[in-house]
Coordinates of C-alpha atoms in Angstrom, one line a residue:
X1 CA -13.5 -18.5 13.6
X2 CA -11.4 -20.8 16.0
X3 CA -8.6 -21.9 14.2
X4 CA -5.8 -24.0 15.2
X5 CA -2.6 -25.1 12.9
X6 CA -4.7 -28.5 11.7
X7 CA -7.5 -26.0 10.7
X8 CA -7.3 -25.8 6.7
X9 CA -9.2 -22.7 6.9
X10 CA -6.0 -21.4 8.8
X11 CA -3.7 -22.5 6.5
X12 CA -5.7 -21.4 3.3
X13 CA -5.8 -17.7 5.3
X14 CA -2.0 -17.7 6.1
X15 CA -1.1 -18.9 2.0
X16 CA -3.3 -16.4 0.6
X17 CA -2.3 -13.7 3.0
X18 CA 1.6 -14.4 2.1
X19 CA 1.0 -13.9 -1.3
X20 CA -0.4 -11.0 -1.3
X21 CA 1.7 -9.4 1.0
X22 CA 4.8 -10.2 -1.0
X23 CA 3.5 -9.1 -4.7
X24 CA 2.0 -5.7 -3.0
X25 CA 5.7 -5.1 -2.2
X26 CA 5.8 -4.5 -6.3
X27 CA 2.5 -2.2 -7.7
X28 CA 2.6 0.1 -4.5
X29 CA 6.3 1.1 -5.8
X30 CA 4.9 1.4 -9.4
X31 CA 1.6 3.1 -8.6
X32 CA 4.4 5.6 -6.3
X33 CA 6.8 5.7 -9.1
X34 CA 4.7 6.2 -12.0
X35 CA 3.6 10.3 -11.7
X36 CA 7.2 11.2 -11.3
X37 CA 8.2 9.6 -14.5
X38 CA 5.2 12.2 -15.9
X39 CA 6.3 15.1 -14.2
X40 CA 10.1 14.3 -15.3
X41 CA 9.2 13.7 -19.0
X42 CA 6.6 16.6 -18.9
X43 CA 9.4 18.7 -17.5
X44 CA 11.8 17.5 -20.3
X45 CA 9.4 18.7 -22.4
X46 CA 8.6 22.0 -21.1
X47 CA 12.6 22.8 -21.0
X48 CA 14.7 20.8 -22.8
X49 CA 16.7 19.9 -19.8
X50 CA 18.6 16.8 -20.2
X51 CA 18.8 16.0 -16.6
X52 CA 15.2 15.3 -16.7
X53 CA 15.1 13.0 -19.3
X54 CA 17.9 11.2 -17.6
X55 CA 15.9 10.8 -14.0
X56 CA 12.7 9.6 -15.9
X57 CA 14.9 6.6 -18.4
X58 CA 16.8 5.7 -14.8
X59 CA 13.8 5.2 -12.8
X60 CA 12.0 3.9 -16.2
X61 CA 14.3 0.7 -15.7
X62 CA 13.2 0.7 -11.8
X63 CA 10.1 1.0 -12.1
X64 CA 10.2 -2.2 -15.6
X65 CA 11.6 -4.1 -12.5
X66 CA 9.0 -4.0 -10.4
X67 CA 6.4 -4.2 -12.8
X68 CA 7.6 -7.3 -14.0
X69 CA 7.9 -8.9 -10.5
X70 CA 4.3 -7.8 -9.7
X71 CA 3.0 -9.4 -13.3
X72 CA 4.8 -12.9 -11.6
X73 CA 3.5 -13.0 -8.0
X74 CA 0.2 -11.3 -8.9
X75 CA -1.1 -14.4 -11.6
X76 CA -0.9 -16.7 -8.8
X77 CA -3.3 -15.0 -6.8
X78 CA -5.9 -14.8 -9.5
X79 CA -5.7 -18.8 -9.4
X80 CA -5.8 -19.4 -6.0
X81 CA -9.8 -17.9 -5.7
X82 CA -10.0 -21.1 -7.5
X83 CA -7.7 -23.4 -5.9
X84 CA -8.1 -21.9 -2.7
X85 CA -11.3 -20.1 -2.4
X86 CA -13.4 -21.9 -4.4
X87 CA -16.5 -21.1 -2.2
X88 CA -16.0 -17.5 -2.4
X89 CA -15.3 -17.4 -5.6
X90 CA -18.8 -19.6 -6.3
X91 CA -20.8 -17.1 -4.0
X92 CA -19.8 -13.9 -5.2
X93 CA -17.7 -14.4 -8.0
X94 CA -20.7 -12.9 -10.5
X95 CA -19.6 -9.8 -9.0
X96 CA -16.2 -9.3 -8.0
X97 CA -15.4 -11.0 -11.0
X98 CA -16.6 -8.2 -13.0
X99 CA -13.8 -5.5 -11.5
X100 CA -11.2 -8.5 -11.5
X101 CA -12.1 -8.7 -15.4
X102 CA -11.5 -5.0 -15.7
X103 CA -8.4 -4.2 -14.4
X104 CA -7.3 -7.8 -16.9
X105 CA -9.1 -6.4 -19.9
X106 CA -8.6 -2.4 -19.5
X107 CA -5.7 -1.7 -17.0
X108 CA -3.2 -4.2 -17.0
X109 CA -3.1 -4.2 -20.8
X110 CA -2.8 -0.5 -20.7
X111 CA 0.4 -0.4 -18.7
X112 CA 1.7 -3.2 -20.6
X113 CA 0.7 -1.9 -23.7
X114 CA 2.9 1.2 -23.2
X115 CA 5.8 0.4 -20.8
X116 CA 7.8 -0.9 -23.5
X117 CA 7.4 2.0 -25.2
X118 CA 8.3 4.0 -22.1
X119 CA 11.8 1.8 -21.7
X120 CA 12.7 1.6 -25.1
X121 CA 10.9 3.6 -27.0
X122 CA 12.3 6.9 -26.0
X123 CA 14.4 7.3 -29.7
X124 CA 11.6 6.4 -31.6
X125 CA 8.7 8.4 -30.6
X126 CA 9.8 11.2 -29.9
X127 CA 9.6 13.9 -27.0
X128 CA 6.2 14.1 -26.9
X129 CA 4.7 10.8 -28.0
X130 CA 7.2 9.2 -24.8
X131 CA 5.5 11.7 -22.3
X132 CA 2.3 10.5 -23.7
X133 CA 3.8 7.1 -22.9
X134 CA 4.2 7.9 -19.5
X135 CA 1.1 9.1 -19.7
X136 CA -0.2 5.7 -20.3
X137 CA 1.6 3.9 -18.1
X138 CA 0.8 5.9 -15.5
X139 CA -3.0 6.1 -15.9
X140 CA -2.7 2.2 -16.6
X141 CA -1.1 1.9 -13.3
X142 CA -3.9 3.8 -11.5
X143 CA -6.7 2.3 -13.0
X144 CA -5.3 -1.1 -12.4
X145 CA -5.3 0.2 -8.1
X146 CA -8.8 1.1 -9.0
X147 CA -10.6 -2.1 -10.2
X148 CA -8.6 -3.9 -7.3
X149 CA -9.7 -1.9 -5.0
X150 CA -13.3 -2.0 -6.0
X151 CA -13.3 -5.6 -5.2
X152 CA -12.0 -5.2 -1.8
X153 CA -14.4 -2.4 -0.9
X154 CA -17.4 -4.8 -2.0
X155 CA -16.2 -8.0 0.4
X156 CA -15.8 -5.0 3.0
X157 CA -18.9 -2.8 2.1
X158 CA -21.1 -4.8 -0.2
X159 CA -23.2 -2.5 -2.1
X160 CA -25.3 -3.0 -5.4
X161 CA -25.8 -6.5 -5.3
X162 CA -28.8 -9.1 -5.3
X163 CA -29.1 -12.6 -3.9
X164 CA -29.9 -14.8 -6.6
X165 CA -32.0 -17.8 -6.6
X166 CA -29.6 -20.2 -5.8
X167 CA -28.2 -18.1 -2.8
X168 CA -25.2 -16.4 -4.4
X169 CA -24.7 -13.1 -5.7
X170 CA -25.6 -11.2 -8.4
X171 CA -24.4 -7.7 -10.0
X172 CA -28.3 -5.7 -9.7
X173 CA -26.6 -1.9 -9.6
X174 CA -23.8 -1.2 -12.2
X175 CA -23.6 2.6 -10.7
X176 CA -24.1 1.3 -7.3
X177 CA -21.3 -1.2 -7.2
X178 CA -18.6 1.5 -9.0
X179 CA -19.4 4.4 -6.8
X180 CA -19.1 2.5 -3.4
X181 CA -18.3 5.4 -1.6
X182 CA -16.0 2.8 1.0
X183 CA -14.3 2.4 -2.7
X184 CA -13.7 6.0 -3.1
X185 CA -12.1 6.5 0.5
X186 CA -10.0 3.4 0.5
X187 CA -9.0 4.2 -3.5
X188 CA -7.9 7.9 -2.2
X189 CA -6.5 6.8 1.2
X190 CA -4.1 4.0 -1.0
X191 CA -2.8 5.6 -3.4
X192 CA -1.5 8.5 -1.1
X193 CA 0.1 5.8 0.6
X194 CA 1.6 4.5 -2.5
X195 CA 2.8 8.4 -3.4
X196 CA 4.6 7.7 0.1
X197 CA 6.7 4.2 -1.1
X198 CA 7.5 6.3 -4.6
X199 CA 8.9 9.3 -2.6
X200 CA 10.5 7.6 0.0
X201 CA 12.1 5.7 -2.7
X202 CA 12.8 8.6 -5.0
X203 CA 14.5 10.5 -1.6
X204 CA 16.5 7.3 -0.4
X205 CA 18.3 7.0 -3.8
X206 CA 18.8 10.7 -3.8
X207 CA 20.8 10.2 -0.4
X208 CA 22.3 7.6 -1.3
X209 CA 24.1 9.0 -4.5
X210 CA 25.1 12.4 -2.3
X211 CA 26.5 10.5 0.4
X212 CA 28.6 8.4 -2.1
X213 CA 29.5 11.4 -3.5
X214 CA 28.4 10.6 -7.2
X215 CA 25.6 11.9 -9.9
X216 CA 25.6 15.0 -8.2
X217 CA 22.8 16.4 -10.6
X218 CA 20.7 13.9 -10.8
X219 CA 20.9 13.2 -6.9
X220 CA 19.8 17.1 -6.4
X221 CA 16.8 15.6 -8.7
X222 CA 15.8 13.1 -6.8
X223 CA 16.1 15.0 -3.5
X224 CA 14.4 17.6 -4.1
X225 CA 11.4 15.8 -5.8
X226 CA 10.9 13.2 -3.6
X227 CA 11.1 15.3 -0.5
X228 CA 8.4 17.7 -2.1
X229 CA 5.8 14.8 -2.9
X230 CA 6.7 13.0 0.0
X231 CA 5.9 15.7 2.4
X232 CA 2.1 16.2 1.1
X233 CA 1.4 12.6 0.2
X234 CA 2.4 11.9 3.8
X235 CA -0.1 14.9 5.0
X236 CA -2.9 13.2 2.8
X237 CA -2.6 9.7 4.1
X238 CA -3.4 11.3 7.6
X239 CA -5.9 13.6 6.2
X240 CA -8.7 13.7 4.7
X241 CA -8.2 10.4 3.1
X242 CA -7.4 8.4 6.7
X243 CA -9.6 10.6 8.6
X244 CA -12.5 9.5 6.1
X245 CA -11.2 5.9 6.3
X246 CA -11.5 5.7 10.2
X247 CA -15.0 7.3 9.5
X248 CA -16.1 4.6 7.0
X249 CA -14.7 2.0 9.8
X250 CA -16.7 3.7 12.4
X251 CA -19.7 3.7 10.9
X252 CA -19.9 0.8 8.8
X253 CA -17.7 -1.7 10.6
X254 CA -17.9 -0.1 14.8
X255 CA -16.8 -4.1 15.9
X256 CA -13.4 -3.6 13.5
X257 CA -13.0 -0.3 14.8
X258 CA -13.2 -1.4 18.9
X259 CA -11.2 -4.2 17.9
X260 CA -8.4 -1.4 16.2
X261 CA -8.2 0.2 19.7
X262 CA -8.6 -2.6 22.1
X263 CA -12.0 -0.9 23.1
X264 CA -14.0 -3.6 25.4
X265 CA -16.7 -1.0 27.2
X266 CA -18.7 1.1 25.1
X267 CA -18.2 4.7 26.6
X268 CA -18.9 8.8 25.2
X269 CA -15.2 10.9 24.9
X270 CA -13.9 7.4 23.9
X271 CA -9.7 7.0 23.8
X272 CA -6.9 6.4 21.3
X273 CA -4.6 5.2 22.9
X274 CA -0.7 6.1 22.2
X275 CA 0.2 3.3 24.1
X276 CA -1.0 -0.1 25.5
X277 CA -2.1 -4.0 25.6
X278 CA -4.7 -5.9 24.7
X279 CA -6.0 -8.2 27.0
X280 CA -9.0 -9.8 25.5
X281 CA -9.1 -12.7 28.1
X282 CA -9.8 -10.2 30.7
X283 CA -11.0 -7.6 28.3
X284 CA -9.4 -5.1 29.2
X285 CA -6.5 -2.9 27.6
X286 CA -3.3 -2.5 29.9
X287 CA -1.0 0.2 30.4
X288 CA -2.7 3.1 28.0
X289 CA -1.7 6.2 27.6
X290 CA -4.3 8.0 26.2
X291 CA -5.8 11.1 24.2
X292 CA -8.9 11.7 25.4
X293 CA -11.8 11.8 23.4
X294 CA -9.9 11.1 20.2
X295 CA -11.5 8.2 19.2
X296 CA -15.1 9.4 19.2
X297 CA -13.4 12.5 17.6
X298 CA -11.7 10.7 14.5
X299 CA -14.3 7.7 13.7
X300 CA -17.7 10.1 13.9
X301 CA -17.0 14.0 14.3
X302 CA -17.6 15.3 17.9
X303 CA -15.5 14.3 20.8
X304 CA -18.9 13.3 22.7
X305 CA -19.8 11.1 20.3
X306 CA -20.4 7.6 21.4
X307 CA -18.3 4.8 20.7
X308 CA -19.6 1.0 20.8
X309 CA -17.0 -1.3 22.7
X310 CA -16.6 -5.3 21.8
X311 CA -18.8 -6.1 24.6
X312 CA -21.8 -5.1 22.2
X313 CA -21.3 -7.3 19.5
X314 CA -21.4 -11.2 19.7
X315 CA -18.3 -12.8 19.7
X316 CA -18.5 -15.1 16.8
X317 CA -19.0 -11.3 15.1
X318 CA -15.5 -10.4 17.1
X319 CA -11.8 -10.0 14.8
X320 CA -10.3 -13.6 15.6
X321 CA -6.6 -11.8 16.4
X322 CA -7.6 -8.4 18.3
X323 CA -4.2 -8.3 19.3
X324 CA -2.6 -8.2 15.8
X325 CA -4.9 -5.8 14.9
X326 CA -4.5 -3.5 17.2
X327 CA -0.2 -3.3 17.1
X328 CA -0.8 -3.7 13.2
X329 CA -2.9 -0.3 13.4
X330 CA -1.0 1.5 15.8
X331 CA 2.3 0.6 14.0
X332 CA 1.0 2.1 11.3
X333 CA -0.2 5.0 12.7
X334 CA 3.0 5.4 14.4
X335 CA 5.2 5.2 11.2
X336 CA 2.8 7.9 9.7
X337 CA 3.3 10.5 11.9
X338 CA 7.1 9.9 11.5
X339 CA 7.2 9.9 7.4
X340 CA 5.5 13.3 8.2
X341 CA 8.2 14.6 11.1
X342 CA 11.2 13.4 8.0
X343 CA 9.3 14.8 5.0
X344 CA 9.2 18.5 6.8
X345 CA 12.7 18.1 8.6
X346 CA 14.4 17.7 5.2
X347 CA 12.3 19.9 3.5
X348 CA 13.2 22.4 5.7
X349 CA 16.1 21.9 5.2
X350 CA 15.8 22.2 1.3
X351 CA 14.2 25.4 1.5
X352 CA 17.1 26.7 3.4
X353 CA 19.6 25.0 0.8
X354 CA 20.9 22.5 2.8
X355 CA 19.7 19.3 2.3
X356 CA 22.3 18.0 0.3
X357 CA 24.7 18.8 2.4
X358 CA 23.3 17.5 5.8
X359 CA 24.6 14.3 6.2
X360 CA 22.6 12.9 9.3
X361 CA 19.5 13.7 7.3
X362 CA 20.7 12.1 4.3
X363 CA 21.1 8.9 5.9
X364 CA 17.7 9.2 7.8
X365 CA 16.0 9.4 4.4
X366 CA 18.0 6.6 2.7
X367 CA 17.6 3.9 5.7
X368 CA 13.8 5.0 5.9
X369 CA 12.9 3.7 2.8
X370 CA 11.7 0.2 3.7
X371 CA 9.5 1.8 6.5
X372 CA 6.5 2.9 4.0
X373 CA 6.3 -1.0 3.1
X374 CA 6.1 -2.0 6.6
X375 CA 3.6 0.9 7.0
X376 CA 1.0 -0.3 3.9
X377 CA 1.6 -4.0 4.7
X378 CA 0.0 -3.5 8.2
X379 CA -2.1 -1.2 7.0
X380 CA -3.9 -3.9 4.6
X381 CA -3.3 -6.3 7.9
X382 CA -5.6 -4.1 9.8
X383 CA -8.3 -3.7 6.9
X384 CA -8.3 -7.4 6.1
X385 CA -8.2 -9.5 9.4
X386 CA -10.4 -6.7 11.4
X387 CA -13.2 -7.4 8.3
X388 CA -13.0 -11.4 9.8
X389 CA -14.8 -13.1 10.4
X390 CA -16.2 -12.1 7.2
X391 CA -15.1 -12.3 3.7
X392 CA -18.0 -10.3 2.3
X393 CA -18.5 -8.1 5.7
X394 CA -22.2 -9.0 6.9
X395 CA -22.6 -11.4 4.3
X396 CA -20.3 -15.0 4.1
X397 CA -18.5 -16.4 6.6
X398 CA -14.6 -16.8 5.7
X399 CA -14.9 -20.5 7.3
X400 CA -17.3 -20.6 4.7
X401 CA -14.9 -19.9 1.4
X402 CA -12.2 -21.9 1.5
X403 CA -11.9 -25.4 -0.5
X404 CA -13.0 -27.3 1.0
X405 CA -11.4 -30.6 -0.6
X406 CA -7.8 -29.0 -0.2
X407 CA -6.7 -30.6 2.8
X408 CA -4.1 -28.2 5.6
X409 CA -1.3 -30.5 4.5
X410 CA -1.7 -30.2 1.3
X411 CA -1.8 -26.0 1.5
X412 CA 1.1 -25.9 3.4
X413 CA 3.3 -27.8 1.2
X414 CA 2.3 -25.6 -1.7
X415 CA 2.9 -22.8 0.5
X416 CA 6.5 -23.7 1.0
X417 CA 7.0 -23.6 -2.4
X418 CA 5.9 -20.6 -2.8
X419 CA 7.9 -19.5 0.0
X420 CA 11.3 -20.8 -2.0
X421 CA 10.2 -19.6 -4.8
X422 CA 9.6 -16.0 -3.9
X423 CA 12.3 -16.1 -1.9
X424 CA 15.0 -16.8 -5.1
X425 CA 12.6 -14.4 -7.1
X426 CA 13.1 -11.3 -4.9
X427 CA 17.2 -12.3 -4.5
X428 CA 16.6 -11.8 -8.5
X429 CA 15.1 -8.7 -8.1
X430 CA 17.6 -7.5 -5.4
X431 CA 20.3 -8.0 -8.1
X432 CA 18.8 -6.6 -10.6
X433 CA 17.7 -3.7 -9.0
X434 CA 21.1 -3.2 -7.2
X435 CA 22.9 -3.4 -10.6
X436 CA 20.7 -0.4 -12.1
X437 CA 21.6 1.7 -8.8
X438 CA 25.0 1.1 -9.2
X439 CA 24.9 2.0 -13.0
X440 CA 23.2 4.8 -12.2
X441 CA 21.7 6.8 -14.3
X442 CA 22.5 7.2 -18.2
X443 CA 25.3 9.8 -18.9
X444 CA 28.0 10.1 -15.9
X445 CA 28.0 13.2 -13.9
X446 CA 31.1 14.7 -12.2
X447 CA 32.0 13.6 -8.3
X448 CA 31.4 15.3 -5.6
X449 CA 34.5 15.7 -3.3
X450 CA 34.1 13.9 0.4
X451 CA 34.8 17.3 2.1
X452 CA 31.5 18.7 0.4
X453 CA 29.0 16.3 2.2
X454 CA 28.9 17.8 6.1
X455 CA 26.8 17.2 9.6

């Protein structure tokens, strides 16, 4: 699709792209979060131990936050398939609609239904009826990730549909259309990824309360969990879940997957590239520095296996930014393979009893926080513009989707709006948040001395 900044297709792309970007900021922390609060309040259970109860009610409140900042930016999106996609939504909405209706009906209710309960409800219910709130919340969390994710897997693998009469689509296979196995990789590959945010999260505050020297318990907590989970959810994002994912790419989308490494000539013992540039004028990437054979290696098993280049595909079938997609995917990559270099430098140094007390890791873990974000927002950057120019992958055209009687003007004046709006909303939720962390958790804990945090 040539686009240009008068092109409302553009415009519509850029506004829905936004939006979704910033509310994902929200349920990937949730979806992270939500398993340690189970594993907290099962441990409460199991021992009695108080300090348990108090990590799951502080990180309760964290994880209400974000839930209900995810509840506001998400509603808007359901909308704009109307306002914005209206085509889409009239082609294939007979079937996405049905996993869109789910997560509504079943999952979202779910999680709503019992995070109250979770917050303030500890008194009440009990010990066990509250784990069995977490419980809830948690599997409401998942399940919400699930249905979601179904829809994305149909507009990139359609699977189990007809074409109707009037040339849209109909739901034909029930089974087919829940068991699309591109569902099950992405679904596994995601939620790892999501496990990555929540430890990273879980770890940064950790640091952050032993470098200020406070809630020395409940810091110990955090550590130590977070760097445990963090260590194999980072090791499962690589493999098997984004080893399968490059193998779904590679065999169901080979133009995305050229495009992801700047791959031009179709060759055997095909590259990935460490290092490089795109030049898709002269088709050609610049500068590589390369591990041979790795590409044919990752995306279909054997390092001779061959690899189809750009130059075999038409180019209205061609990714309309190669060159975003390619730094979006090696970014990612990239980040990755450093969560996983942290993770096993500090849990080294846990095993050996002296995490808490190395300072230089400490403050690696609680600046690296933000980095998991960066890593799943280009992550769903390389997923969503290498499907274009598709917005069911094979199927309809994305120049095809958009509304068409919503002019570009008129799209980007709502989409500074939303801008201003989310932009006040997350100074909210930075407040907030920052006045939970500075509470800290419930009962007070006794300072550490300076002197006690080293190099």
């Amino acid at each position: 699709m040539q686009a240009s900044l008068t092109d409302a297709a553009l415009w519509h792309r850029i506004h829905f792209g936004f939006t979704i970007t910033y509310h994902y900021l929200f349920p990937q922390l949730t979806m992270g979060l939500a398993w340690f609060l189970v594993y907290w309040k099962w441990r409460a259970l199991r021992t009695g131990d108080e300090k348990y109860h108090r990590a799951a009610r502080f990180w309760a409140r964290i994880f209400g936050l974000n839930f209900a900042v995810g509840v506001v930016t998400g509603i808007p999106m359901e909308f704009q398939f109307g306002t914005n996609w209206a085509g889409f939504s009239k082609y294939s909405g007979a079937v996405i609609g049905q996993t869109l209706a789910m997560e509504g009906m079943f999952a979202f209710f779910l999680e709503s239904a019992f995070i109250g309960a979770l917050i303030w409800g500890e008194k009440r219910l009990g010990p066990r009826n509250h784990f069995l709130a977490a419980v809830g919340v948690a599997t409401g969390s998942w399940l919400s990730g699930l249905f979601i994710l179904l829809t994305n897997a149909f507009m990139q693998h359609p699977v189990g549909y007809a074409v109707a009469a009037n040339g849209t689509l109909a739901l034909s296979d029930v089974g087919a259309f829940l068991l699309n196995p591109w569902a099950l990789v992405q679904y596994a590959h995601n939620q790892c990824a999501a496990l990555v945010t929540g430890s990273f999260a879980v770890a940064a505050m950790g640091a952050f309360y032993s470098l200020r020297g406070t809630h020395p318990e409940q810091a110990r907590v955090y550590l130590n969990t977070g760097t445990l989970v963090g260590l194999f959810a980072s090791l499962l994002v690589a493999f098997p879940t984004g080893d399968s994912q490059a193998k779904m790419v590679g065999r169901y989308q080979p133009v995305t997957l050229a495009s992801m490494e700047g791959l031009f000539q179709g060759t055997r013992l095909a590259d990935v590239s460490m290092i490089g540039q795109p030049n898709v004028s002269q088709q050609r990437l610049e500068n590589p520095i390369p591990l041979p054979g790795a590409l044919s290696f990752l995306a279909y098993g054997t390092f001779q296996s061959y690899v189809r280049g750009l130059n075999e595909f038409p180019k209205d079938d061609w990714p309309d930014n190669i060159e975003l997609i390619y730094y979006a995917f090696h970014i990612m990559i990239t980040l990755g393979t450093i969560f996983i270099l942290i993770m096993a430098w500090a849990n080294w140094k846990r095993w050996r009893g002296r995490l808490e007390s190395s300072c230089g890791l400490l403050w690696v873990l609680m600046l690296a926080f933000p980095f998991p974000y960066i890593a799943t927002s280009l992550g769903w950057m390389t997923a969503e513009m290498g499907r274009q120019p598709w917005l069911v992958y094979g199927l309809f055209r994305t120049n095809s989707g958009y509304s068409q009687v919503v002019s570009a003007g008129d799209t980007i004046f709502t989409l500074i709006g939303f801008v201003g709006l989310y932009f006040v909303l997350g100074l909210l939720f930075l407040y907030l948040t920052g006045r939970e962390i500075h509470k800290g958790p419930d009962a007070p804990d006794a300072v550490l001395k300076p002197q006690e945090v080293s190099v």
